[in-house]
């Protein structure tokens, strides 16, 4: 049986998990680039794939971008906890993260995130109708002028009012490694009083 090296140090596990999240934010082809983000309410829940735009171990933050008019914005604002799930099939590693999410619209955080977006990405925020609005026929919602081309920098600025940067401050992070010699699982909870992570191994 092939044996893979197993991690035995909780600090190393935590560092590995955050390094993978940072790589996911940086590299479009990294499997952590497109996680699932879940929201829950008193009587409903939902989950969707997003693009991981930023991961910051120092600030314990994960961020994605969305349209301020999208239904998920109301869900993110209403629910106390947002859950993220990532899976890397080659490494056989799942990372789950939970925390509270702040939706930034029109503020300094949104401005900073907007400044880093490409013109092609900004095009989505120029859609004339809100995401999830019913339509009589198939539609991208984009103005006709931007179906075949990206907006110019000047044209793209009209999209900023519809741009939302959603930032989760992670309070709990869980790592699961599927291994032939037995799976490994560890969980980390942020201890706000001590300002440090508290880790523990879990039975997978
Ligand atoms: C690969 C992929 C990446 C996506 N990235 C985003 C994203 O970064 N932000 C976003 O709002 N929707 C993204 N979507 C679309 C969402 O999964 C979802 O369909 C849409 O945002 C509507 O979600 P809502 O009804 O919860 O608002 C992505 C979908 C896929 C398949």
Coordinates of C-alpha atoms and ligand atoms in Angstrom, one line a residue:
X1 CA 0.0 0.0 0.0
X2 CA 1.3 3.5 -0.8
X3 CA 2.0 5.5 2.3
X4 CA 1.7 9.3 2.3
X5 CA 3.5 11.5 4.8
X6 CA 1.1 12.4 7.6
X7 CA 1.1 15.7 9.4
X8 CA 1.5 15.3 13.2
X9 CA 1.8 18.9 14.2
X10 CA -1.4 21.1 14.6
X11 CA 0.5 24.3 13.9
X12 CA 1.8 22.8 10.6
X13 CA -1.7 21.8 9.7
X14 CA -3.0 25.3 10.2
X15 CA -0.2 26.8 8.3
X16 CA -0.7 24.3 5.4
X17 CA -4.4 25.1 5.3
X18 CA -3.9 28.9 5.1
X19 CA -1.1 28.5 2.5
X20 CA -3.6 26.5 0.4
X21 CA -6.2 29.2 0.8
X22 CA -3.7 31.9 -0.2
X23 CA -2.7 29.8 -3.3
X24 CA -6.4 29.4 -4.1
X25 CA -6.9 33.1 -4.1
X26 CA -3.8 33.7 -6.3
X27 CA -4.1 31.0 -8.8
X28 CA -7.1 30.6 -11.1
X29 CA -6.3 26.9 -11.7
X30 CA -6.0 26.0 -8.0
X31 CA -8.8 23.8 -6.8
X32 CA -9.4 26.2 -3.9
X33 CA -10.1 29.0 -6.3
X34 CA -13.8 28.0 -6.6
X35 CA -15.2 27.1 -3.2
X36 CA -18.8 26.7 -2.1
X37 CA -20.2 29.4 0.2
X38 CA -23.2 28.5 2.3
X39 CA -25.7 30.7 4.1
X40 CA -28.4 29.7 6.4
X41 CA -31.5 31.3 8.0
X42 CA -34.2 30.3 10.4
X43 CA -36.2 28.4 7.7
X44 CA -34.0 28.3 4.6
X45 CA -30.5 27.7 3.5
X46 CA -28.5 28.0 0.3
X47 CA -25.1 27.3 -1.2
X48 CA -23.3 28.4 -4.3
X49 CA -19.9 28.3 -6.0
X50 CA -17.9 31.6 -5.9
X51 CA -14.4 32.7 -6.8
X52 CA -12.1 33.1 -3.8
X53 CA -10.6 36.6 -4.3
X54 CA -8.5 37.0 -1.2
X55 CA -7.3 34.9 1.7
X56 CA -5.4 36.5 4.6
X57 CA -4.1 34.4 7.5
X58 CA -3.0 37.5 9.4
X59 CA -6.5 39.0 9.3
X60 CA -8.3 35.6 9.3
X61 CA -10.2 36.7 6.2
X62 CA -11.7 35.1 3.1
X63 CA -13.3 37.2 0.5
X64 CA -15.4 36.9 -2.6
X65 CA -17.1 39.4 -4.9
X66 CA -20.8 39.6 -5.9
X67 CA -23.5 41.8 -7.2
X68 CA -24.9 44.0 -4.5
X69 CA -28.4 43.3 -5.9
X70 CA -28.0 39.5 -5.6
X71 CA -30.3 37.6 -3.2
X72 CA -27.2 36.2 -1.4
X73 CA -26.3 39.7 -0.2
X74 CA -29.5 39.8 1.9
X75 CA -28.8 36.3 3.2
X76 CA -25.2 37.1 4.1
X77 CA -26.4 40.3 5.9
X78 CA -29.2 38.4 7.8
X79 CA -27.3 35.3 8.9
X80 CA -24.8 35.2 11.6
X81 CA -22.5 32.6 10.1
X82 CA -21.2 31.9 6.6
X83 CA -19.7 28.6 5.8
X84 CA -17.0 28.0 3.1
X85 CA -16.0 24.5 1.7
X86 CA -12.9 23.8 -0.4
X87 CA -11.6 20.6 -1.8
X88 CA -8.3 19.7 -3.5
X89 CA -8.8 16.3 -5.2
X90 CA -5.0 15.9 -5.9
X91 CA -4.0 16.6 -2.3
X92 CA -7.2 14.9 -1.1
X93 CA -7.6 17.8 1.3
X94 CA -10.9 19.5 2.4
X95 CA -10.9 22.8 4.2
X96 CA -14.0 24.2 5.8
X97 CA -14.2 27.6 7.3
X98 CA -16.9 29.4 9.2
X99 CA -17.3 33.0 10.4
X100 CA -19.3 36.2 10.2
X101 CA -19.4 38.0 6.8
X102 CA -19.5 41.7 6.2
X103 CA -20.8 42.9 2.9
X104 CA -18.9 46.0 1.7
X105 CA -20.8 48.2 -0.8
X106 CA -19.4 51.6 -1.7
X107 CA -16.9 51.8 1.2
X108 CA -13.1 51.8 1.3
X109 CA -12.9 48.0 1.4
X110 CA -15.1 47.8 -1.7
X111 CA -13.0 50.5 -3.4
X112 CA -9.8 48.6 -2.7
X113 CA -11.3 45.3 -4.1
X114 CA -12.8 47.1 -7.1
X115 CA -9.4 48.6 -8.0
X116 CA -7.9 45.1 -8.3
X117 CA -10.7 43.7 -10.6
X118 CA -10.2 43.2 -14.3
X119 CA -12.3 45.1 -16.8
X120 CA -13.8 41.8 -18.0
X121 CA -15.0 41.0 -14.4
X122 CA -16.4 44.5 -14.0
X123 CA -18.6 43.9 -17.0
X124 CA -21.0 41.7 -14.9
X125 CA -21.7 44.7 -12.6
X126 CA -23.0 46.6 -15.6
X127 CA -26.0 44.3 -16.0
X128 CA -29.2 46.3 -16.3
X129 CA -31.4 43.9 -14.3
X130 CA -30.6 42.4 -10.9
X131 CA -29.2 38.9 -10.6
X132 CA -32.1 36.4 -10.1
X133 CA -34.6 38.6 -11.8
X134 CA -37.0 36.4 -13.9
X135 CA -36.7 37.0 -17.7
X136 CA -39.0 36.1 -20.6
X137 CA -36.1 34.6 -22.6
X138 CA -32.5 33.6 -22.0
X139 CA -30.4 36.6 -21.1
X140 CA -27.1 37.6 -19.7
X141 CA -28.6 40.9 -18.5
X142 CA -25.6 42.7 -20.1
X143 CA -26.1 45.9 -22.1
X144 CA -25.8 45.1 -25.8
X145 CA -22.6 47.2 -26.1
X146 CA -20.7 44.9 -23.7
X147 CA -21.8 41.5 -25.1
X148 CA -18.8 41.4 -27.6
X149 CA -16.3 43.4 -25.7
X150 CA -15.1 44.5 -22.2
X151 CA -16.0 47.9 -21.0
X152 CA -13.3 50.6 -21.0
X153 CA -12.1 51.7 -17.6
X154 CA -14.3 54.7 -17.8
X155 CA -17.4 52.7 -18.8
X156 CA -16.7 50.1 -16.1
X157 CA -17.0 52.7 -13.3
X158 CA -20.8 52.7 -13.6
X159 CA -20.7 49.1 -12.2
X160 CA -19.2 50.1 -8.9
X161 CA -22.6 50.8 -7.3
X162 CA -23.5 47.2 -7.9
X163 CA -20.2 45.8 -6.6
X164 CA -20.1 44.1 -3.3
X165 CA -16.9 42.7 -1.6
X166 CA -18.0 40.0 0.9
X167 CA -15.4 39.4 3.6
X168 CA -15.7 36.5 6.2
X169 CA -13.7 36.8 9.4
X170 CA -12.9 33.1 10.1
X171 CA -13.7 31.9 13.6
X172 CA -13.4 28.2 12.9
X173 CA -11.4 26.3 10.4
X174 CA -11.4 22.6 9.8
X175 CA -8.9 20.4 7.8
X176 CA -9.5 16.9 6.6
X177 CA -6.9 14.8 4.8
X178 CA -8.0 11.6 3.1
X179 CA -5.1 9.1 3.4
X180 CA -4.7 5.5 2.7
X181 CA -3.3 4.9 6.2
X182 CA -6.4 6.5 7.7
X183 CA -7.8 9.9 7.3
X184 CA -6.7 12.8 9.5
X185 CA -8.9 15.7 10.7
X186 CA -8.1 18.7 12.8
X187 CA -10.2 21.7 13.9
X188 CA -9.1 25.2 14.9
X189 CA -11.2 27.7 16.8
X190 CA -10.2 31.4 17.2
X191 CA -9.7 32.3 20.9
X192 CA -10.5 36.0 20.9
X193 CA -9.3 36.6 24.5
X194 CA -5.9 35.0 23.8
X195 CA -5.9 36.2 20.2
X196 CA -4.7 32.8 19.0
X197 CA -6.0 29.7 17.3
X198 CA -6.8 26.7 19.5
X199 CA -6.4 23.4 17.6
X200 CA -7.5 19.9 18.3
X201 CA -7.4 16.6 16.4
X202 CA -10.8 15.1 15.6
X203 CA -11.7 11.5 14.7
X204 CA -12.5 11.8 11.0
Ligands
LIG1 C1 -17.1 28.6 -11.2 C2 -18.1 29.6 -10.7 C3 -17.7 30.8 -10.1 C4 -18.6 31.7 -9.6 N1 -18.2 32.8 -8.9 C5 -19.1 33.6 -8.4 C6 -18.7 34.7 -7.6 O1 -17.5 35.0 -7.4 N2 -19.6 35.6 -7.2 C7 -21.0 35.4 -7.4 O2 -21.8 36.2 -6.9 N3 -21.4 34.3 -8.1 C8 -20.5 33.4 -8.6 N4 -21.0 32.3 -9.3 C9 -22.4 32.1 -9.5 C10 -23.1 31.6 -8.2 O3 -22.7 30.3 -8.0 C11 -24.6 31.7 -8.2 O4 -25.1 30.9 -9.3 C12 -25.1 33.1 -8.4 O5 -24.2 34.1 -7.8 C13 -26.5 33.3 -7.8 O6 -26.4 33.0 -6.4 P1 -27.5 33.5 -5.3 O7 -28.8 33.1 -5.9 O8 -27.2 32.8 -4.1 O9 -27.4 35.0 -5.2 C14 -20.0 31.4 -9.8 C15 -20.4 30.2 -10.4 C16 -19.5 29.3 -10.8 C17 -20.0 28.1 -11.5

